[in-house]
CSV table of C-alpha atoms and ligand atoms in Angstrom, one decimal:
chain,number,residue,atom,x,y,z
W,1,UNK,CA,0.2,0.0,0.0
W,2,UNK,CA,1.2,3.4,-1.0
W,3,UNK,CA,2.1,5.4,2.3
W,4,UNK,CA,-0.3,8.6,2.1
W,5,UNK,CA,1.0,12.0,2.6
W,6,UNK,CA,1.2,13.7,5.9
W,7,UNK,CA,2.3,16.9,7.5
W,8,UNK,CA,6.0,17.5,8.2
W,9,UNK,CA,5.9,18.3,11.8
W,10,UNK,CA,4.2,17.4,15.2
W,11,UNK,CA,2.2,20.1,17.2
W,12,UNK,CA,3.0,20.9,20.4
W,13,UNK,CA,0.9,23.8,21.7
W,14,UNK,CA,-3.2,24.2,20.6
W,15,UNK,CA,-5.1,26.8,20.7
W,16,UNK,CA,-9.1,26.2,21.2
W,17,UNK,CA,-11.2,27.3,18.8
W,18,UNK,CA,-15.3,27.4,19.5
W,19,UNK,CA,-18.4,26.9,17.3
W,20,UNK,CA,-21.5,28.9,17.6
W,21,UNK,CA,-25.1,28.3,16.6
W,22,UNK,CA,-26.1,29.8,13.3
W,23,UNK,CA,-28.7,31.7,15.5
W,24,UNK,CA,-25.5,33.7,17.2
W,25,UNK,CA,-24.1,34.3,14.0
W,26,UNK,CA,-26.8,35.8,12.6
W,27,UNK,CA,-26.9,38.4,15.5
W,28,UNK,CA,-23.1,39.0,15.3
W,29,UNK,CA,-22.8,39.5,11.4
W,30,UNK,CA,-25.9,41.8,11.9
W,31,UNK,CA,-24.1,43.7,14.3
W,32,UNK,CA,-21.0,43.8,12.1
W,33,UNK,CA,-23.2,45.4,9.6
W,34,UNK,CA,-22.4,42.4,7.3
W,35,UNK,CA,-19.0,43.2,6.9
W,36,UNK,CA,-16.4,40.0,8.5
W,37,UNK,CA,-13.9,42.9,9.3
W,38,UNK,CA,-15.7,44.2,12.4
W,39,UNK,CA,-16.2,40.8,13.4
W,40,UNK,CA,-14.6,39.9,16.3
W,41,UNK,CA,-11.8,37.2,16.0
W,42,UNK,CA,-13.9,34.7,19.2
W,43,UNK,CA,-16.7,35.0,16.9
W,44,UNK,CA,-15.0,33.2,14.3
W,45,UNK,CA,-14.6,29.2,14.3
W,46,UNK,CA,-12.1,28.6,11.0
W,47,UNK,CA,-10.5,32.3,9.8
W,48,UNK,CA,-9.5,32.1,6.6
W,49,UNK,CA,-9.3,36.0,6.7
W,50,UNK,CA,-5.6,36.3,5.2
W,51,UNK,CA,-2.6,34.4,5.4
W,52,UNK,CA,-0.7,37.5,7.0
W,53,UNK,CA,0.9,37.4,10.3
W,54,UNK,CA,-1.2,34.0,11.4
W,55,UNK,CA,1.2,31.6,10.8
W,56,UNK,CA,2.7,29.1,13.4
W,57,UNK,CA,6.3,29.6,14.7
W,58,UNK,CA,8.2,26.6,15.0
W,59,UNK,CA,10.1,25.2,18.2
W,60,UNK,CA,13.1,26.5,16.7
W,61,UNK,CA,11.5,29.9,15.9
W,62,UNK,CA,10.1,30.2,19.9
W,63,UNK,CA,13.5,29.3,20.9
W,64,UNK,CA,15.2,32.2,19.2
W,65,UNK,CA,12.9,34.9,20.4
W,66,UNK,CA,15.1,34.1,23.6
W,67,UNK,CA,18.2,35.2,22.3
W,68,UNK,CA,16.7,38.0,20.8
W,69,UNK,CA,19.7,41.1,21.2
W,70,UNK,CA,17.8,44.6,22.3
W,71,UNK,CA,20.8,46.8,21.7
W,72,UNK,CA,19.6,49.9,20.0
W,73,UNK,CA,22.6,49.6,17.5
W,74,UNK,CA,24.7,47.4,16.4
W,75,UNK,CA,22.4,44.0,18.0
W,76,UNK,CA,23.6,40.6,16.7
W,77,UNK,CA,19.8,39.8,16.0
W,78,UNK,CA,20.9,42.1,13.0
W,79,UNK,CA,23.5,40.6,11.7
W,80,UNK,CA,21.8,36.9,12.2
W,81,UNK,CA,19.0,38.0,10.3
W,82,UNK,CA,21.4,39.6,7.5
W,83,UNK,CA,23.8,36.4,7.2
W,84,UNK,CA,20.2,34.4,6.8
W,85,UNK,CA,19.0,36.8,3.6
W,86,UNK,CA,22.1,37.4,2.2
W,87,UNK,CA,22.7,33.5,2.3
W,88,UNK,CA,19.3,32.7,0.4
W,89,UNK,CA,19.2,35.8,-1.9
W,90,UNK,CA,22.6,36.7,-2.6
W,91,UNK,CA,21.7,40.4,-1.1
W,92,UNK,CA,24.5,42.3,0.6
W,93,UNK,CA,22.2,45.4,2.3
W,94,UNK,CA,19.7,44.8,4.3
W,95,UNK,CA,17.2,47.1,6.0
W,96,UNK,CA,14.5,46.0,9.0
W,97,UNK,CA,11.1,47.5,8.5
W,98,UNK,CA,7.7,46.9,10.7
W,99,UNK,CA,6.2,45.0,7.7
W,100,UNK,CA,6.2,44.7,4.2
W,101,UNK,CA,4.5,48.4,3.3
W,102,UNK,CA,6.7,49.8,5.3
W,103,UNK,CA,9.4,48.4,3.5
W,104,UNK,CA,7.8,49.6,0.5
W,105,UNK,CA,7.5,53.5,1.8
W,106,UNK,CA,11.0,53.6,2.9
W,107,UNK,CA,12.7,52.6,-0.8
W,108,UNK,CA,9.8,53.9,-2.7
W,109,UNK,CA,10.9,57.2,-0.9
W,110,UNK,CA,13.9,57.5,-2.5
W,111,UNK,CA,12.9,55.5,-6.0
W,112,UNK,CA,9.5,56.9,-6.7
W,113,UNK,CA,8.9,60.5,-8.1
W,114,UNK,CA,5.8,62.3,-9.9
W,115,UNK,CA,5.0,61.1,-13.2
W,116,UNK,CA,6.9,57.9,-12.8
W,117,UNK,CA,5.7,54.6,-14.5
W,118,UNK,CA,6.2,51.5,-12.6
W,119,UNK,CA,5.4,48.6,-14.6
W,120,UNK,CA,4.8,45.0,-12.9
W,121,UNK,CA,2.5,41.7,-12.6
W,122,UNK,CA,-0.8,42.9,-10.5
W,123,UNK,CA,0.8,45.1,-8.3
W,124,UNK,CA,-0.7,44.4,-4.6
W,125,UNK,CA,-2.7,47.4,-3.2
W,126,UNK,CA,-0.2,48.3,-0.7
W,127,UNK,CA,2.5,48.5,-3.6
W,128,UNK,CA,0.2,50.5,-5.8
W,129,UNK,CA,-0.8,52.9,-3.0
W,130,UNK,CA,2.6,53.7,-2.3
W,131,UNK,CA,3.3,54.5,-6.0
W,132,UNK,CA,0.1,56.3,-6.6
W,133,UNK,CA,0.5,58.4,-3.7
W,134,UNK,CA,3.4,59.8,-5.1
W,135,UNK,CA,1.7,60.5,-8.1
W,136,UNK,CA,3.2,58.1,-10.6
W,137,UNK,CA,1.8,55.3,-12.5
W,138,UNK,CA,1.3,51.2,-11.5
W,139,UNK,CA,1.2,49.8,-14.8
W,140,UNK,CA,-0.2,46.2,-15.2
W,141,UNK,CA,1.8,43.6,-17.4
W,142,UNK,CA,0.3,40.5,-15.9
W,143,UNK,CA,-0.5,38.3,-19.1
W,144,UNK,CA,-3.6,38.0,-20.1
W,145,UNK,CA,-4.4,34.3,-19.2
W,146,UNK,CA,-4.6,35.2,-15.5
W,147,UNK,CA,-7.9,36.6,-16.2
W,148,UNK,CA,-9.8,33.4,-17.1
W,149,UNK,CA,-10.4,31.8,-13.9
W,150,UNK,CA,-11.3,27.9,-15.3
W,151,UNK,CA,-7.8,27.9,-17.6
W,152,UNK,CA,-5.3,25.7,-16.0
W,153,UNK,CA,-1.4,26.9,-16.8
W,154,UNK,CA,1.5,26.6,-14.3
W,155,UNK,CA,2.7,30.2,-14.3
W,156,UNK,CA,-0.4,32.3,-14.5
W,157,UNK,CA,1.2,34.8,-12.8
W,158,UNK,CA,3.6,35.5,-15.4
W,159,UNK,CA,4.9,38.9,-16.4
W,160,UNK,CA,4.3,39.7,-20.3
W,161,UNK,CA,7.4,40.2,-21.8
W,162,UNK,CA,5.6,42.2,-25.1
W,163,UNK,CA,3.7,44.8,-22.8
W,164,UNK,CA,6.7,45.3,-20.6
W,165,UNK,CA,9.1,45.8,-23.4
W,166,UNK,CA,6.6,47.8,-25.3
W,167,UNK,CA,5.6,50.0,-21.7
W,168,UNK,CA,9.7,50.1,-22.0
W,169,UNK,CA,10.0,51.4,-26.2
W,170,UNK,CA,7.1,53.8,-25.8
W,171,UNK,CA,8.9,55.3,-21.7
W,172,UNK,CA,11.9,54.2,-21.1
W,173,UNK,CA,12.8,57.6,-19.6
W,174,UNK,CA,9.6,57.7,-16.8
W,175,UNK,CA,10.4,54.2,-15.9
W,176,UNK,CA,12.8,54.2,-12.7
W,177,UNK,CA,12.6,50.3,-12.1
W,178,UNK,CA,10.8,47.3,-12.8
W,179,UNK,CA,8.6,45.4,-10.1
W,180,UNK,CA,7.7,41.3,-9.9
W,181,UNK,CA,5.7,39.8,-7.3
W,182,UNK,CA,6.3,36.6,-6.4
W,183,UNK,CA,4.2,34.7,-6.2
W,184,UNK,CA,1.4,37.2,-7.8
W,185,UNK,CA,-1.0,38.1,-5.3
W,186,UNK,CA,-3.5,39.3,-6.8
W,187,UNK,CA,-3.8,36.8,-9.5
W,188,UNK,CA,-4.7,34.2,-7.3
W,189,UNK,CA,-1.0,33.3,-5.7
W,190,UNK,CA,-0.2,32.3,-8.9
W,191,UNK,CA,3.7,31.8,-9.4
W,192,UNK,CA,6.2,33.2,-11.8
W,193,UNK,CA,8.5,31.1,-13.5
W,194,UNK,CA,12.2,31.3,-13.7
W,195,UNK,CA,12.2,31.6,-17.5
W,196,UNK,CA,10.0,34.4,-16.8
W,197,UNK,CA,11.8,36.3,-14.7
W,198,UNK,CA,15.1,35.7,-17.1
W,199,UNK,CA,12.8,37.2,-19.8
W,200,UNK,CA,12.0,40.5,-17.2
W,201,UNK,CA,15.9,40.5,-16.5
W,202,UNK,CA,16.8,40.5,-20.1
W,203,UNK,CA,14.6,43.3,-21.1
W,204,UNK,CA,15.3,45.5,-18.3
W,205,UNK,CA,19.0,45.1,-19.5
W,206,UNK,CA,18.1,46.0,-23.0
W,207,UNK,CA,16.8,49.2,-21.5
W,208,UNK,CA,19.4,49.7,-17.9
W,209,UNK,CA,16.5,49.6,-15.4
W,210,UNK,CA,16.8,48.0,-12.5
W,211,UNK,CA,14.0,45.3,-11.1
W,212,UNK,CA,12.9,44.9,-7.8
W,213,UNK,CA,11.2,41.4,-6.9
W,214,UNK,CA,8.2,42.2,-4.2
W,215,UNK,CA,9.1,39.1,-2.4
W,216,UNK,CA,6.7,38.0,0.3
W,217,UNK,CA,5.7,34.4,-1.1
W,218,UNK,CA,9.0,34.1,-3.0
W,219,UNK,CA,9.6,30.4,-1.1
W,220,UNK,CA,5.7,29.3,-2.3
W,221,UNK,CA,7.0,30.8,-5.4
W,222,UNK,CA,10.2,28.8,-5.9
W,223,UNK,CA,8.3,25.1,-5.0
W,224,UNK,CA,5.9,26.1,-7.8
W,225,UNK,CA,9.1,26.2,-9.9
W,226,UNK,CA,10.8,23.0,-8.6
W,227,UNK,CA,7.3,20.8,-9.2
W,228,UNK,CA,6.3,22.9,-12.3
W,229,UNK,CA,9.2,24.3,-14.5
W,230,UNK,CA,11.8,21.9,-16.4
W,231,UNK,CA,15.1,21.5,-14.8
W,232,UNK,CA,14.8,22.1,-11.1
W,233,UNK,CA,12.9,19.3,-9.8
W,234,UNK,CA,16.8,18.1,-8.6
W,235,UNK,CA,17.5,21.5,-6.9
W,236,UNK,CA,17.1,22.3,-3.7
W,237,UNK,CA,14.4,24.9,-2.6
W,238,UNK,CA,17.1,27.1,-1.2
W,239,UNK,CA,19.1,26.8,-4.8
W,240,UNK,CA,16.0,28.0,-6.4
W,241,UNK,CA,16.0,31.0,-4.2
W,242,UNK,CA,19.3,32.0,-5.0
W,243,UNK,CA,18.6,31.3,-8.5
W,244,UNK,CA,15.8,33.8,-8.6
W,245,UNK,CA,17.4,36.9,-6.9
W,246,UNK,CA,20.7,36.8,-8.8
W,247,UNK,CA,18.0,38.2,-11.2
W,248,UNK,CA,16.8,41.1,-9.6
W,249,UNK,CA,19.0,44.4,-8.0
W,250,UNK,CA,16.6,43.9,-4.5
W,251,UNK,CA,13.7,42.8,-3.0
W,252,UNK,CA,10.7,44.1,-0.5
W,253,UNK,CA,9.7,41.5,1.5
W,254,UNK,CA,6.5,41.6,4.0
W,255,UNK,CA,7.9,38.4,6.9
W,256,UNK,CA,4.0,38.2,8.0
W,257,UNK,CA,4.3,35.8,4.5
W,258,UNK,CA,7.2,33.3,4.1
W,259,UNK,CA,8.9,34.8,7.1
W,260,UNK,CA,6.4,33.1,9.3
W,261,UNK,CA,6.6,35.5,11.7
W,262,UNK,CA,3.4,37.6,13.1
W,263,UNK,CA,5.1,41.3,12.4
W,264,UNK,CA,8.4,42.4,10.1
W,265,UNK,CA,9.5,42.9,6.6
W,266,UNK,CA,12.5,44.4,5.2
W,267,UNK,CA,14.2,45.9,2.3
W,268,UNK,CA,17.1,44.1,0.7
W,269,UNK,CA,19.7,44.6,-2.0
W,270,UNK,CA,22.8,44.1,-3.5
W,271,UNK,CA,22.9,48.2,-5.1
W,272,UNK,CA,25.0,50.2,-2.4
W,273,UNK,CA,23.1,53.4,-4.5
W,274,UNK,CA,19.9,52.1,-2.9
W,275,UNK,CA,20.6,51.3,0.5
W,276,UNK,CA,22.4,54.9,0.6
W,277,UNK,CA,19.4,56.3,-0.7
W,278,UNK,CA,16.9,54.7,1.1
W,279,UNK,CA,18.6,54.8,4.6
W,280,UNK,CA,18.0,57.6,5.9
W,281,UNK,CA,14.0,57.2,5.2
W,282,UNK,CA,14.5,54.2,7.5
W,283,UNK,CA,15.8,56.4,10.0
W,284,UNK,CA,12.7,58.7,9.3
W,285,UNK,CA,9.7,56.4,9.2
W,286,UNK,CA,11.1,53.2,11.1
W,287,UNK,CA,13.9,53.3,13.0
W,288,UNK,CA,17.8,53.2,13.4
W,289,UNK,CA,19.1,50.6,10.8
W,290,UNK,CA,20.4,47.8,12.5
W,291,UNK,CA,16.4,47.3,13.9
W,292,UNK,CA,14.4,49.3,12.1
W,293,UNK,CA,10.9,48.6,12.4
W,294,UNK,CA,11.7,45.4,14.5
W,295,UNK,CA,12.6,44.3,17.7
W,296,UNK,CA,16.0,42.2,18.1
W,297,UNK,CA,13.8,38.7,18.9
W,298,UNK,CA,11.3,39.3,16.2
W,299,UNK,CA,14.6,39.3,13.6
W,300,UNK,CA,15.6,36.1,15.2
W,301,UNK,CA,12.3,34.7,15.1
W,302,UNK,CA,12.3,35.6,11.3
W,303,UNK,CA,16.0,34.5,10.4
W,304,UNK,CA,14.6,30.7,11.5
W,305,UNK,CA,11.7,31.1,9.7
W,306,UNK,CA,13.6,32.4,6.5
W,307,UNK,CA,15.7,29.0,6.9
W,308,UNK,CA,12.9,27.1,7.9
W,309,UNK,CA,10.4,27.5,5.0
W,310,UNK,CA,13.3,27.6,2.2
W,311,UNK,CA,13.1,23.7,3.0
W,312,UNK,CA,11.2,21.4,0.7
W,313,UNK,CA,9.3,19.3,3.2
W,314,UNK,CA,7.8,22.5,5.2
W,315,UNK,CA,6.5,24.0,1.8
W,316,UNK,CA,4.8,20.9,0.7
W,317,UNK,CA,2.9,20.5,4.0
W,318,UNK,CA,1.9,23.7,3.3
W,319,UNK,CA,0.7,23.9,-0.6
W,320,UNK,CA,-0.4,20.2,-0.4
W,321,UNK,CA,-2.8,21.3,2.3
W,322,UNK,CA,-4.0,24.5,-0.4
W,323,UNK,CA,-4.2,21.5,-2.8
W,324,UNK,CA,-6.8,19.8,-0.6
W,325,UNK,CA,-8.7,21.9,-0.1
W,326,UNK,CA,-8.8,22.2,-3.9
W,327,UNK,CA,-9.4,18.6,-4.8
W,328,UNK,CA,-12.5,18.7,-2.2
W,329,UNK,CA,-14.4,21.8,-4.5
W,330,UNK,CA,-13.4,19.8,-7.1
W,331,UNK,CA,-15.4,16.9,-6.2
W,332,UNK,CA,-18.2,19.1,-5.2
W,333,UNK,CA,-18.1,21.0,-8.6
W,334,UNK,CA,-17.3,24.3,-7.1
W,335,UNK,CA,-15.6,26.7,-9.2
W,336,UNK,CA,-12.2,28.5,-8.2
W,337,UNK,CA,-9.2,30.1,-9.6
W,338,UNK,CA,-7.2,27.7,-11.5
W,339,UNK,CA,-4.5,26.0,-10.6
W,340,UNK,CA,-4.6,26.3,-7.5
W,341,UNK,CA,-1.8,28.9,-6.1
W,342,UNK,CA,0.4,28.9,-2.7
W,343,UNK,CA,-1.5,30.2,0.2
W,344,UNK,CA,-5.0,30.8,-1.0
W,345,UNK,CA,-7.8,29.2,-3.0
W,346,UNK,CA,-9.8,32.0,-4.9
W,347,UNK,CA,-13.9,30.9,-5.0
W,348,UNK,CA,-15.3,31.8,-8.2
W,349,UNK,CA,-18.8,34.0,-6.7
W,350,UNK,CA,-20.8,34.5,-9.5
W,351,UNK,CA,-20.0,31.0,-10.5
W,352,UNK,CA,-21.7,29.8,-7.0
W,353,UNK,CA,-24.5,32.3,-6.4
W,354,UNK,CA,-25.2,32.5,-10.3
W,355,UNK,CA,-28.9,34.3,-9.2
W,356,UNK,CA,-27.2,37.1,-7.7
W,357,UNK,CA,-26.8,40.2,-9.7
W,358,UNK,CA,-23.3,42.0,-9.7
W,359,UNK,CA,-24.9,44.8,-8.3
W,360,UNK,CA,-25.1,43.2,-5.1
W,361,UNK,CA,-22.0,41.9,-4.9
W,362,UNK,CA,-22.2,37.9,-5.2
W,363,UNK,CA,-18.5,37.5,-3.3
W,364,UNK,CA,-19.8,39.5,-0.2
W,365,UNK,CA,-22.8,37.4,-0.3
W,366,UNK,CA,-20.9,34.4,-0.5
W,367,UNK,CA,-18.7,35.4,2.3
W,368,UNK,CA,-21.7,36.0,4.2
W,369,UNK,CA,-23.0,32.8,3.5
W,370,UNK,CA,-20.1,31.1,4.2
W,371,UNK,CA,-19.4,32.6,7.6
W,372,UNK,CA,-23.4,31.8,8.6
W,373,UNK,CA,-23.1,27.9,7.5
W,374,UNK,CA,-20.4,27.5,9.6
W,375,UNK,CA,-18.4,30.0,11.3
W,376,UNK,CA,-15.9,30.6,8.2
W,377,UNK,CA,-14.3,33.8,7.8
W,378,UNK,CA,-13.0,34.5,3.8
W,379,UNK,CA,-12.7,37.7,2.4
W,380,UNK,CA,-14.1,39.4,-0.5
W,381,UNK,CA,-11.8,40.0,-2.8
W,382,UNK,CA,-13.9,41.1,-5.9
W,383,UNK,CA,-16.5,44.4,-7.0
W,384,UNK,CA,-16.2,45.7,-3.0
W,385,UNK,CA,-12.5,45.8,-2.9
W,386,UNK,CA,-12.4,47.3,-6.6
W,387,UNK,CA,-13.4,50.8,-5.1
W,388,UNK,CA,-15.4,53.2,-7.4
W,389,UNK,CA,-13.6,54.5,-10.4
W,390,UNK,CA,-12.5,57.9,-9.0
W,391,UNK,CA,-13.9,60.0,-12.6
W,392,UNK,CA,-17.1,58.4,-12.8
W,393,UNK,CA,-17.8,57.7,-9.0
W,394,UNK,CA,-19.3,54.2,-10.6
W,395,UNK,CA,-18.8,50.7,-9.2
W,396,UNK,CA,-16.2,48.9,-10.9
W,397,UNK,CA,-17.8,45.8,-12.2
W,398,UNK,CA,-15.2,44.7,-15.0
W,399,UNK,CA,-12.9,42.5,-13.1
W,400,UNK,CA,-12.9,39.5,-11.0
W,401,UNK,CA,-15.8,38.7,-7.7
W,402,UNK,CA,-13.9,36.3,-5.7
W,403,UNK,CA,-14.1,35.0,-2.2
W,404,UNK,CA,-10.6,34.3,-1.1
W,405,UNK,CA,-10.1,31.4,1.5
W,406,UNK,CA,-6.3,32.1,3.0
W,407,UNK,CA,-4.9,29.5,4.8
W,408,UNK,CA,-2.5,30.8,7.8
W,409,UNK,CA,1.0,28.3,7.7
W,410,UNK,CA,1.0,25.4,9.8
W,411,UNK,CA,-2.5,26.6,11.6
W,412,UNK,CA,-5.0,24.6,10.8
W,413,UNK,CA,-5.3,20.8,10.0
W,414,UNK,CA,-7.1,19.2,6.6
W,415,UNK,CA,-10.2,18.1,8.6
W,416,UNK,CA,-10.4,22.1,9.2
W,417,UNK,CA,-9.9,22.2,5.1
W,418,UNK,CA,-13.3,19.7,4.6
W,419,UNK,CA,-15.2,21.5,7.2
W,420,UNK,CA,-14.6,24.5,4.4
W,421,UNK,CA,-15.4,22.5,1.3
W,422,UNK,CA,-18.4,21.1,3.1
W,423,UNK,CA,-19.9,24.1,4.5
W,424,UNK,CA,-19.3,26.1,0.9
W,425,UNK,CA,-20.8,23.1,-0.8
W,426,UNK,CA,-23.9,23.5,1.3
W,427,UNK,CA,-23.9,27.1,0.2
W,428,UNK,CA,-23.3,25.6,-3.3
W,429,UNK,CA,-26.4,23.1,-3.1
W,430,UNK,CA,-29.0,25.8,-2.2
W,431,UNK,CA,-27.5,28.4,-4.6
W,432,UNK,CA,-31.1,28.4,-6.5
W,433,UNK,CA,-32.3,29.9,-3.1
W,434,UNK,CA,-30.4,32.4,-3.0
W,435,UNK,CA,-31.3,35.1,-5.3
W,436,UNK,CA,-30.4,38.6,-3.4
W,437,UNK,CA,-27.1,39.7,-2.2
W,438,UNK,CA,-26.2,42.9,-0.2
W,439,UNK,CA,-26.5,46.6,-0.6
W,440,UNK,CA,-24.2,49.5,0.4
W,441,UNK,CA,-25.9,51.2,3.3
W,442,UNK,CA,-22.3,53.5,4.0
W,443,UNK,CA,-18.7,53.7,2.3
W,444,UNK,CA,-15.6,55.2,3.2
W,445,UNK,CA,-14.3,57.0,-0.4
W,446,UNK,CA,-11.5,54.7,-0.5
W,447,UNK,CA,-10.7,51.1,0.8
W,448,UNK,CA,-13.9,50.6,1.4
W,449,UNK,CA,-14.1,47.1,2.0
W,450,UNK,CA,-12.8,47.5,5.4
W,451,UNK,CA,-15.4,49.6,7.1
W,452,UNK,CA,-18.1,49.3,4.5
W,453,UNK,CA,-21.7,49.1,5.9
W,454,UNK,CA,-23.8,46.5,3.9
W,455,UNK,CA,-27.5,45.7,4.4
W,456,UNK,CA,-29.0,42.1,3.3
W,457,UNK,CA,-31.4,42.4,0.8
D,501,PLP,C1,1.4,41.7,2.1
D,501,PLP,C2,1.8,41.9,0.9
D,501,PLP,C3,2.3,43.3,1.2
D,501,PLP,C4,2.4,44.1,2.0
D,501,PLP,O1,2.8,43.3,3.4
D,501,PLP,P1,2.3,43.8,4.7
D,501,PLP,O2,3.5,43.1,5.3
D,501,PLP,O3,0.8,43.7,4.6
D,501,PLP,O4,2.6,45.6,5.0
D,501,PLP,C5,3.4,43.6,0.0
D,501,PLP,N1,3.2,42.7,-1.1
D,501,PLP,C6,2.8,41.7,-1.4
D,501,PLP,C7,2.6,40.6,-2.7
D,501,PLP,C8,1.8,41.3,-0.2
D,501,PLP,O5,1.3,39.7,-0.2
């Protein structure tokens, strides 16, 4: 008999979670104005709102906390982190920050100016925010295939090299650098191939432009390269990350993702001019250069987290769990962004709630239904998140309308995934009876999804 797959760790400490009744959830969700961001965590049974900062640290990481050196300047914890990052990426210069967007803020304060254009593959919302906030343009050059949720291709997060080339041919003088997000979060946690990273590098070199990797899930990306790209099956994850980063000038990192810490981030680069240019902004916005936005103990835990999460077994356990949930949804015929990505399943909400009109926000309605069904909290990545057009003030219904089920690292078991799938199936089975969605009662002018107040129709 073939030995089945199981996790590459065992559990030493547990945290109780509580179930609730449908009646309780009806009340809580009404009190939260049908916005799951407004729920208390204790009102949630299985929390898939994000994989950011929600991972479980290992025994080695908890032990490393005690080794934290809290010296203001020159802390040994900083040098331990710097050495680890150097080993994984080849980058010599490191600036710690309190999270990923802070790394963007510090580096972009130096690199991005009014009128600039920053081409890339589906910029993450904070990345876009830090670009647009400086009156520059985030130009999306993702491959068109990413918009078709049912198309199965191995590297759906790729940059379209032709779109990138065109942007550079027309506007090179306005482009300070190219950004590649690995994995491509916005397109559904879809990976970018090594070949595509090489193509981007080649285009960049022709126009003498640097390349920045937004690296929040670089380890998951390396795992997909090992599994899906020819020539990488026998390479270690650490060999693959070294090769990936050899094609970049620097990186911004949200350590809350693949660093498996609850808070943290950094900039790393091989370019002395970027380091010299950014370091003043680090002191201004974050803190002195050898701690930036982080405690010494957190830098220790991050160094260990980066080291562990660039080992194959750890990534295999994680991605096989995402795959487990995907296979359940396949069994039940529930449509999602294919193939499954690294950190989440993105359910195609209009494909589930076929009778809810787009004006009544199908993905938000599905988020509400899933919570009411079993206390599971997902996150709408759809028409609410898309905000209104800044000029016409109309809702933007032209993109995808997805329910994201983001899976925290090393937190839930596959039994929990089975609960999620069964709850979703129950909603799917009664889809004929779900004909109305939600209506906006109040919204903020920007980033409305965090605070929006809704009414059920
Ligand atoms: C989370 C994330 C960020 C921002 O990082 P924070 O730690 O949340 O500030 C940037 N880019 C990508 C791709 C992310 O997933």
